[in-house]
């Protein structure tokens, strides 16, 4: 029998977790045990601090449900989500880079036509965002579906608003034969991540800015290509260099040009001033 000491406990725990039947689980759990023990040793973790951490984890679980993903938010603000994205999407430098999914994507958005409005009835400055989806060789990708979602001018996503009975600021647009797409929406604004839970409590004890710069989310899933989860950010937006979830990339920053009332990119007209943004998404072939 081997009795436990401060010196041998890590080896004992690693040995125990190395019995996981799935070899990858064994690799993950033994590394986790080693790093957790090293952390506790490095900071000389006290019992009060350990208990505070347990309570924080409990609250993080308790506030979570199918609409609120507090653990994902914790991973986002720690930079873990973005690190995992970067390690798992080492794309060709010419391909559009990926960024975090975030907690607000909703499946099953309505399919809208070229230039159709996904912001129907909501206040805000009209924005036409158009461009193409292409492959690395510059060939158009026809029939590609862009799943798009964004927050309203109060910074709220549909899933944060109770009792919404129609899709709100989310839609699917399909590229035409020339790879072209055009979506009509309202200009996004920067917003704060939810600060009323344990993640907000922790962030609030630091000097970390809890805002995200103005952006629109895209999920582009085309057979034969790597699925692309990304955002486009407005050039010059506040918080671009302090995004609380580390999601910004230079290649994803787009200029929103101010336009006078008149012809719009979908062939229609606008009676009010509007904004125009152009972006060409480049997809990486699978494999
Ligand atoms: C978002 O952009 O929707 C988001 C991403 C990570 C955390 C919170 C919000
Ligand atoms: Fe967002």
mmCIF file of C-alpha atoms and ligand atoms in Angstrom:
data_model
loop_
_atom_site.group_PDB
_atom_site.id
_atom_site.type_symbol
_atom_site.label_atom_id
_atom_site.label_comp_id
_atom_site.label_asym_id
_atom_site.label_seq_id
_atom_site.Cartn_x
_atom_site.Cartn_y
_atom_site.Cartn_z
ATOM 1 C CA UNK A 1 0.000 0.000 0.000
ATOM 2 C CA UNK A 2 1.295 3.456 -0.888
ATOM 3 C CA UNK A 3 0.277 6.248 1.490
ATOM 4 C CA UNK A 4 -0.314 9.750 0.202
ATOM 5 C CA UNK A 5 2.143 12.604 0.750
ATOM 6 C CA UNK A 6 2.345 16.122 -0.665
ATOM 7 C CA UNK A 7 5.257 14.896 -2.773
ATOM 8 C CA UNK A 8 3.685 11.787 -4.274
ATOM 9 C CA UNK A 9 0.049 12.840 -4.695
ATOM 10 C CA UNK A 10 0.509 14.111 -8.255
ATOM 11 C CA UNK A 11 2.134 10.877 -9.418
ATOM 12 C CA UNK A 12 -0.587 8.847 -7.698
ATOM 13 C CA UNK A 13 -3.394 10.876 -9.286
ATOM 14 C CA UNK A 14 -1.760 10.787 -12.725
ATOM 15 C CA UNK A 15 -1.333 7.025 -12.459
ATOM 16 C CA UNK A 16 -4.978 6.604 -11.441
ATOM 17 C CA UNK A 17 -6.314 8.749 -14.313
ATOM 18 C CA UNK A 18 -4.037 7.030 -16.811
ATOM 19 C CA UNK A 19 -6.371 4.017 -16.520
ATOM 20 C CA UNK A 20 -9.036 5.790 -18.606
ATOM 21 C CA UNK A 21 -10.182 3.268 -21.192
ATOM 22 C CA UNK A 22 -10.034 5.736 -24.071
ATOM 23 C CA UNK A 23 -6.318 6.618 -24.627
ATOM 24 C CA UNK A 24 -7.136 10.224 -25.572
ATOM 25 C CA UNK A 25 -9.175 10.653 -22.386
ATOM 26 C CA UNK A 26 -6.209 9.244 -20.442
ATOM 27 C CA UNK A 27 -3.921 11.790 -22.129
ATOM 28 C CA UNK A 28 -6.298 14.682 -21.396
ATOM 29 C CA UNK A 29 -6.974 13.731 -17.769
ATOM 30 C CA UNK A 30 -3.378 13.007 -16.788
ATOM 31 C CA UNK A 31 -2.226 16.322 -18.291
ATOM 32 C CA UNK A 32 -5.100 18.129 -16.545
ATOM 33 C CA UNK A 33 -4.157 16.603 -13.170
ATOM 34 C CA UNK A 34 -0.493 17.582 -13.625
ATOM 35 C CA UNK A 35 -1.333 21.167 -14.600
ATOM 36 C CA UNK A 36 -3.919 21.591 -11.815
ATOM 37 C CA UNK A 37 -1.477 20.341 -9.191
ATOM 38 C CA UNK A 38 1.316 22.543 -10.582
ATOM 39 C CA UNK A 39 -1.051 25.534 -10.447
ATOM 40 C CA UNK A 40 -2.008 24.842 -6.826
ATOM 41 C CA UNK A 41 1.662 24.467 -5.878
ATOM 42 C CA UNK A 42 2.778 27.576 -7.778
ATOM 43 C CA UNK A 43 0.219 29.888 -6.133
ATOM 44 C CA UNK A 44 0.206 28.014 -2.773
ATOM 45 C CA UNK A 45 -3.596 27.735 -3.053
ATOM 46 C CA UNK A 46 -5.332 28.280 0.296
ATOM 47 C CA UNK A 47 -8.429 26.386 1.416
ATOM 48 C CA UNK A 48 -10.487 29.615 1.329
ATOM 49 C CA UNK A 49 -9.399 30.251 -2.262
ATOM 50 C CA UNK A 50 -10.163 26.653 -3.217
ATOM 51 C CA UNK A 51 -13.652 26.992 -1.690
ATOM 52 C CA UNK A 52 -14.243 30.330 -3.501
ATOM 53 C CA UNK A 53 -13.315 28.623 -6.778
ATOM 54 C CA UNK A 54 -15.721 25.738 -6.081
ATOM 55 C CA UNK A 55 -18.540 28.175 -5.321
ATOM 56 C CA UNK A 56 -17.775 30.130 -8.509
ATOM 57 C CA UNK A 57 -17.939 26.923 -10.575
ATOM 58 C CA UNK A 58 -21.208 25.938 -8.893
ATOM 59 C CA UNK A 59 -22.768 29.338 -9.689
ATOM 60 C CA UNK A 60 -21.501 29.115 -13.257
ATOM 61 C CA UNK A 61 -23.330 25.808 -13.641
ATOM 62 C CA UNK A 62 -26.463 27.041 -11.876
ATOM 63 C CA UNK A 63 -26.920 30.093 -14.108
ATOM 64 C CA UNK A 64 -26.414 28.068 -17.311
ATOM 65 C CA UNK A 65 -29.254 26.627 -19.371
ATOM 66 C CA UNK A 66 -29.882 25.940 -23.061
ATOM 67 C CA UNK A 67 -29.886 29.704 -23.733
ATOM 68 C CA UNK A 68 -27.159 30.834 -21.376
ATOM 69 C CA UNK A 69 -23.731 29.233 -21.711
ATOM 70 C CA UNK A 70 -21.778 30.681 -18.786
ATOM 71 C CA UNK A 71 -18.955 28.107 -19.008
ATOM 72 C CA UNK A 72 -18.429 28.971 -22.687
ATOM 73 C CA UNK A 73 -18.385 32.647 -21.718
ATOM 74 C CA UNK A 74 -15.739 31.841 -19.093
ATOM 75 C CA UNK A 75 -13.665 30.036 -21.730
ATOM 76 C CA UNK A 76 -14.114 33.029 -24.072
ATOM 77 C CA UNK A 77 -12.891 35.678 -21.613
ATOM 78 C CA UNK A 78 -9.944 33.506 -20.578
ATOM 79 C CA UNK A 79 -8.828 33.377 -24.235
ATOM 80 C CA UNK A 80 -9.229 29.592 -24.281
ATOM 81 C CA UNK A 81 -11.972 29.512 -26.940
ATOM 82 C CA UNK A 82 -9.948 31.621 -29.356
ATOM 83 C CA UNK A 83 -6.777 29.578 -28.716
ATOM 84 C CA UNK A 84 -8.693 26.389 -29.565
ATOM 85 C CA UNK A 85 -10.068 28.034 -32.732
ATOM 86 C CA UNK A 86 -6.581 29.107 -33.824
ATOM 87 C CA UNK A 87 -4.996 25.687 -33.195
ATOM 88 C CA UNK A 88 -7.756 23.842 -35.035
ATOM 89 C CA UNK A 89 -8.135 26.153 -38.047
ATOM 90 C CA UNK A 90 -4.640 26.644 -39.400
ATOM 91 C CA UNK A 91 -5.922 27.796 -42.744
ATOM 92 C CA UNK A 92 -4.083 28.976 -45.835
ATOM 93 C CA UNK A 93 -3.120 32.645 -45.258
ATOM 94 C CA UNK A 94 -5.357 33.575 -48.216
ATOM 95 C CA UNK A 95 -8.437 31.956 -46.619
ATOM 96 C CA UNK A 96 -10.808 33.998 -44.458
ATOM 97 C CA UNK A 97 -9.780 33.390 -40.834
ATOM 98 C CA UNK A 98 -12.084 31.800 -38.279
ATOM 99 C CA UNK A 99 -13.059 33.298 -34.947
ATOM 100 C CA UNK A 100 -15.209 32.345 -31.946
ATOM 101 C CA UNK A 101 -18.772 31.073 -32.418
ATOM 102 C CA UNK A 102 -20.058 32.819 -29.296
ATOM 103 C CA UNK A 103 -23.126 31.720 -27.346
ATOM 104 C CA UNK A 104 -25.872 33.345 -29.434
ATOM 105 C CA UNK A 105 -26.138 31.313 -32.635
ATOM 106 C CA UNK A 106 -29.626 29.840 -33.201
ATOM 107 C CA UNK A 107 -30.242 26.942 -35.600
ATOM 108 C CA UNK A 108 -32.888 27.063 -38.296
ATOM 109 C CA UNK A 109 -32.781 30.720 -39.386
ATOM 110 C CA UNK A 110 -35.138 31.651 -42.247
ATOM 111 C CA UNK A 111 -33.795 31.637 -45.804
ATOM 112 C CA UNK A 112 -33.871 35.114 -47.316
ATOM 113 C CA UNK A 113 -33.367 36.204 -50.931
ATOM 114 C CA UNK A 114 -30.513 38.373 -52.289
ATOM 115 C CA UNK A 115 -30.800 41.787 -50.601
ATOM 116 C CA UNK A 116 -33.766 40.815 -48.415
ATOM 117 C CA UNK A 117 -33.934 42.530 -44.999
ATOM 118 C CA UNK A 118 -33.104 40.499 -41.877
ATOM 119 C CA UNK A 119 -33.733 43.519 -39.621
ATOM 120 C CA UNK A 120 -37.365 44.107 -40.647
ATOM 121 C CA UNK A 121 -39.017 46.665 -38.368
ATOM 122 C CA UNK A 122 -36.023 47.233 -36.088
ATOM 123 C CA UNK A 123 -34.478 50.675 -35.522
ATOM 124 C CA UNK A 124 -30.973 51.336 -36.838
ATOM 125 C CA UNK A 125 -28.966 52.573 -39.813
ATOM 126 C CA UNK A 126 -29.581 50.404 -42.897
ATOM 127 C CA UNK A 127 -26.520 48.387 -43.873
ATOM 128 C CA UNK A 128 -26.043 46.521 -47.147
ATOM 129 C CA UNK A 129 -23.239 43.996 -46.861
ATOM 130 C CA UNK A 130 -22.375 42.328 -50.135
ATOM 131 C CA UNK A 131 -19.560 40.466 -51.842
ATOM 132 C CA UNK A 132 -18.702 36.965 -52.935
ATOM 133 C CA UNK A 133 -17.757 33.574 -51.579
ATOM 134 C CA UNK A 134 -14.739 32.125 -53.441
ATOM 135 C CA UNK A 135 -12.239 29.288 -53.208
ATOM 136 C CA UNK A 136 -8.481 29.734 -52.827
ATOM 137 C CA UNK A 137 -8.048 29.902 -56.614
ATOM 138 C CA UNK A 138 -10.605 32.727 -56.831
ATOM 139 C CA UNK A 139 -13.392 30.586 -58.328
ATOM 140 C CA UNK A 140 -16.893 31.557 -57.203
ATOM 141 C CA UNK A 141 -18.647 29.228 -54.771
ATOM 142 C CA UNK A 142 -22.272 29.061 -55.933
ATOM 143 C CA UNK A 143 -25.095 27.799 -53.713
ATOM 144 C CA UNK A 144 -23.090 28.403 -50.498
ATOM 145 C CA UNK A 145 -25.235 29.206 -47.470
ATOM 146 C CA UNK A 146 -24.252 32.112 -45.210
ATOM 147 C CA UNK A 147 -25.900 31.766 -41.812
ATOM 148 C CA UNK A 148 -25.834 35.301 -40.351
ATOM 149 C CA UNK A 149 -26.685 36.676 -36.897
ATOM 150 C CA UNK A 150 -26.083 39.857 -34.931
ATOM 151 C CA UNK A 151 -27.183 41.911 -31.914
ATOM 152 C CA UNK A 152 -29.670 44.793 -32.062
ATOM 153 C CA UNK A 153 -28.826 48.422 -31.298
ATOM 154 C CA UNK A 154 -29.249 47.677 -27.568
ATOM 155 C CA UNK A 155 -26.648 44.916 -27.836
ATOM 156 C CA UNK A 156 -29.221 42.139 -27.412
ATOM 157 C CA UNK A 157 -29.338 38.897 -29.383
ATOM 158 C CA UNK A 158 -32.620 37.121 -30.017
ATOM 159 C CA UNK A 159 -31.880 34.432 -27.424
ATOM 160 C CA UNK A 160 -31.494 37.117 -24.720
ATOM 161 C CA UNK A 161 -34.976 38.506 -25.316
ATOM 162 C CA UNK A 162 -37.935 36.622 -23.798
ATOM 163 C CA UNK A 163 -40.897 35.525 -25.917
ATOM 164 C CA UNK A 164 -39.630 36.361 -29.404
ATOM 165 C CA UNK A 165 -41.873 34.555 -31.870
ATOM 166 C CA UNK A 166 -40.138 35.461 -35.148
ATOM 167 C CA UNK A 167 -36.500 35.228 -36.223
ATOM 168 C CA UNK A 168 -34.842 38.476 -35.157
ATOM 169 C CA UNK A 169 -31.618 39.698 -36.786
ATOM 170 C CA UNK A 170 -30.689 36.299 -38.133
ATOM 171 C CA UNK A 171 -31.099 34.745 -41.585
ATOM 172 C CA UNK A 172 -29.579 32.470 -44.205
ATOM 173 C CA UNK A 173 -28.487 33.868 -47.570
ATOM 174 C CA UNK A 174 -27.465 31.641 -50.487
ATOM 175 C CA UNK A 175 -24.769 32.690 -52.953
ATOM 176 C CA UNK A 176 -25.779 33.129 -56.584
ATOM 177 C CA UNK A 177 -24.072 31.495 -59.587
ATOM 178 C CA UNK A 178 -21.292 34.117 -59.492
ATOM 179 C CA UNK A 179 -20.695 33.468 -55.769
ATOM 180 C CA UNK A 180 -22.393 36.776 -54.931
ATOM 181 C CA UNK A 181 -24.420 37.487 -51.804
ATOM 182 C CA UNK A 182 -26.117 40.600 -50.481
ATOM 183 C CA UNK A 183 -27.637 40.988 -47.071
ATOM 184 C CA UNK A 184 -29.637 43.897 -45.770
ATOM 185 C CA UNK A 185 -29.576 44.609 -42.063
ATOM 186 C CA UNK A 186 -28.916 47.425 -39.584
ATOM 187 C CA UNK A 187 -25.438 48.532 -38.594
ATOM 188 C CA UNK A 188 -24.300 46.560 -35.524
ATOM 189 C CA UNK A 189 -23.016 48.361 -32.427
ATOM 190 C CA UNK A 190 -20.480 47.291 -29.820
ATOM 191 C CA UNK A 191 -22.014 45.608 -26.787
ATOM 192 C CA UNK A 192 -21.124 44.220 -23.397
ATOM 193 C CA UNK A 193 -20.971 40.525 -22.645
ATOM 194 C CA UNK A 194 -23.495 39.457 -19.959
ATOM 195 C CA UNK A 195 -22.153 40.919 -16.698
ATOM 196 C CA UNK A 196 -24.889 39.703 -14.314
ATOM 197 C CA UNK A 197 -23.356 36.271 -13.649
ATOM 198 C CA UNK A 198 -20.197 34.765 -12.174
ATOM 199 C CA UNK A 199 -18.103 35.607 -15.271
ATOM 200 C CA UNK A 200 -19.177 39.253 -15.030
ATOM 201 C CA UNK A 201 -18.446 39.202 -11.319
ATOM 202 C CA UNK A 202 -14.886 38.055 -11.991
ATOM 203 C CA UNK A 203 -14.310 40.424 -14.929
ATOM 204 C CA UNK A 204 -15.717 43.270 -12.787
ATOM 205 C CA UNK A 205 -12.878 42.767 -10.297
ATOM 206 C CA UNK A 206 -10.327 43.617 -12.989
ATOM 207 C CA UNK A 207 -9.610 46.499 -15.344
ATOM 208 C CA UNK A 208 -10.670 44.346 -18.313
ATOM 209 C CA UNK A 209 -13.057 46.083 -20.745
ATOM 210 C CA UNK A 210 -16.197 43.924 -20.940
ATOM 211 C CA UNK A 211 -17.171 45.063 -24.444
ATOM 212 C CA UNK A 212 -17.039 43.552 -27.898
ATOM 213 C CA UNK A 213 -16.534 45.744 -30.982
ATOM 214 C CA UNK A 214 -19.407 46.083 -33.511
ATOM 215 C CA UNK A 215 -19.618 42.882 -35.563
ATOM 216 C CA UNK A 216 -21.818 40.513 -37.537
ATOM 217 C CA UNK A 217 -21.492 36.722 -37.195
ATOM 218 C CA UNK A 218 -21.234 34.279 -40.119
ATOM 219 C CA UNK A 219 -21.307 30.511 -40.343
ATOM 220 C CA UNK A 220 -20.566 29.342 -43.879
ATOM 221 C CA UNK A 221 -20.957 25.623 -44.428
ATOM 222 C CA UNK A 222 -20.369 24.456 -47.993
ATOM 223 C CA UNK A 223 -19.801 20.767 -48.862
ATOM 224 C CA UNK A 224 -16.151 20.165 -49.865
ATOM 225 C CA UNK A 225 -14.837 23.165 -47.878
ATOM 226 C CA UNK A 226 -13.778 23.643 -44.279
ATOM 227 C CA UNK A 227 -16.770 25.078 -42.397
ATOM 228 C CA UNK A 228 -16.053 28.718 -41.612
ATOM 229 C CA UNK A 229 -17.246 30.362 -38.393
ATOM 230 C CA UNK A 230 -16.257 33.989 -38.346
ATOM 231 C CA UNK A 231 -17.336 37.632 -37.842
ATOM 232 C CA UNK A 232 -16.898 40.858 -39.748
ATOM 233 C CA UNK A 233 -15.988 43.902 -37.647
ATOM 234 C CA UNK A 234 -16.637 47.529 -38.510
ATOM 235 C CA UNK A 235 -13.467 49.471 -39.280
ATOM 236 C CA UNK A 236 -12.826 52.150 -36.661
ATOM 237 C CA UNK A 237 -15.238 50.571 -34.164
ATOM 238 C CA UNK A 238 -14.620 51.112 -30.470
ATOM 239 C CA UNK A 239 -13.085 48.123 -28.598
ATOM 240 C CA UNK A 240 -11.419 46.610 -31.714
ATOM 241 C CA UNK A 241 -8.148 46.453 -29.814
ATOM 242 C CA UNK A 242 -9.643 45.297 -26.513
ATOM 243 C CA UNK A 243 -12.257 42.689 -27.532
ATOM 244 C CA UNK A 244 -13.103 40.920 -24.266
ATOM 245 C CA UNK A 245 -13.151 37.516 -26.019
ATOM 246 C CA UNK A 246 -9.981 38.021 -28.149
ATOM 247 C CA UNK A 247 -12.011 37.447 -31.347
ATOM 248 C CA UNK A 248 -10.697 40.251 -33.598
ATOM 249 C CA UNK A 249 -8.408 39.790 -36.589
ATOM 250 C CA UNK A 250 -7.174 42.439 -38.994
ATOM 251 C CA UNK A 251 -8.417 40.462 -42.025
ATOM 252 C CA UNK A 252 -11.980 40.606 -40.659
ATOM 253 C CA UNK A 253 -12.184 44.386 -40.324
ATOM 254 C CA UNK A 254 -14.356 45.992 -43.007
ATOM 255 C CA UNK A 255 -15.083 49.609 -43.916
ATOM 256 C CA UNK A 256 -18.713 50.725 -43.657
ATOM 257 C CA UNK A 257 -19.052 53.480 -46.299
ATOM 258 C CA UNK A 258 -21.732 56.151 -45.800
ATOM 259 C CA UNK A 259 -24.110 56.460 -48.772
ATOM 260 C CA UNK A 260 -26.739 59.043 -49.683
ATOM 261 C CA UNK A 261 -30.343 57.988 -50.368
ATOM 262 C CA UNK A 262 -30.517 56.311 -53.785
ATOM 263 C CA UNK A 263 -29.664 53.056 -55.542
ATOM 264 C CA UNK A 264 -28.641 50.111 -53.340
ATOM 265 C CA UNK A 265 -26.514 47.058 -54.265
ATOM 266 C CA UNK A 266 -29.524 44.733 -54.536
ATOM 267 C CA UNK A 267 -30.961 46.816 -57.384
ATOM 268 C CA UNK A 268 -33.406 48.672 -55.122
ATOM 269 C CA UNK A 269 -33.340 52.172 -53.662
ATOM 270 C CA UNK A 270 -33.118 53.629 -50.184
ATOM 271 C CA UNK A 271 -35.013 56.789 -49.136
ATOM 272 C CA UNK A 272 -32.652 57.334 -46.224
ATOM 273 C CA UNK A 273 -28.855 57.438 -45.864
ATOM 274 C CA UNK A 274 -27.406 53.938 -45.636
ATOM 275 C CA UNK A 275 -24.112 52.118 -45.163
ATOM 276 C CA UNK A 276 -22.356 49.862 -47.642
ATOM 277 C CA UNK A 277 -19.785 47.196 -46.807
ATOM 278 C CA UNK A 278 -18.084 44.797 -49.221
ATOM 279 C CA UNK A 279 -16.396 41.540 -48.316
ATOM 280 C CA UNK A 280 -15.190 38.496 -50.234
ATOM 281 C CA UNK A 281 -15.084 35.330 -48.141
ATOM 282 C CA UNK A 282 -12.422 32.807 -49.196
ATOM 283 C CA UNK A 283 -13.021 29.171 -48.263
ATOM 284 C CA UNK A 284 -10.354 26.537 -47.786
ATOM 285 C CA UNK A 285 -10.968 23.141 -49.455
ATOM 286 C CA UNK A 286 -11.526 20.283 -47.009
ATOM 287 C CA UNK A 287 -8.787 17.779 -46.257
HETATM 288 C C1 LIG B 1 -20.689 37.084 -29.446
HETATM 289 O O1 LIG B 1 -20.060 37.673 -30.255
HETATM 290 O O2 LIG B 1 -21.871 36.920 -29.693
HETATM 291 C C2 LIG B 1 -20.039 36.610 -28.168
HETATM 292 C C3 LIG B 1 -18.914 35.850 -28.231
HETATM 293 C C4 LIG B 1 -18.323 35.407 -27.061
HETATM 294 C C5 LIG B 1 -18.872 35.762 -25.850
HETATM 295 C C6 LIG B 1 -20.003 36.555 -25.784
HETATM 296 C C7 LIG B 1 -20.598 36.991 -26.963
HETATM 297 FE FE1 LIG B 2 -21.630 38.759 -31.178
#
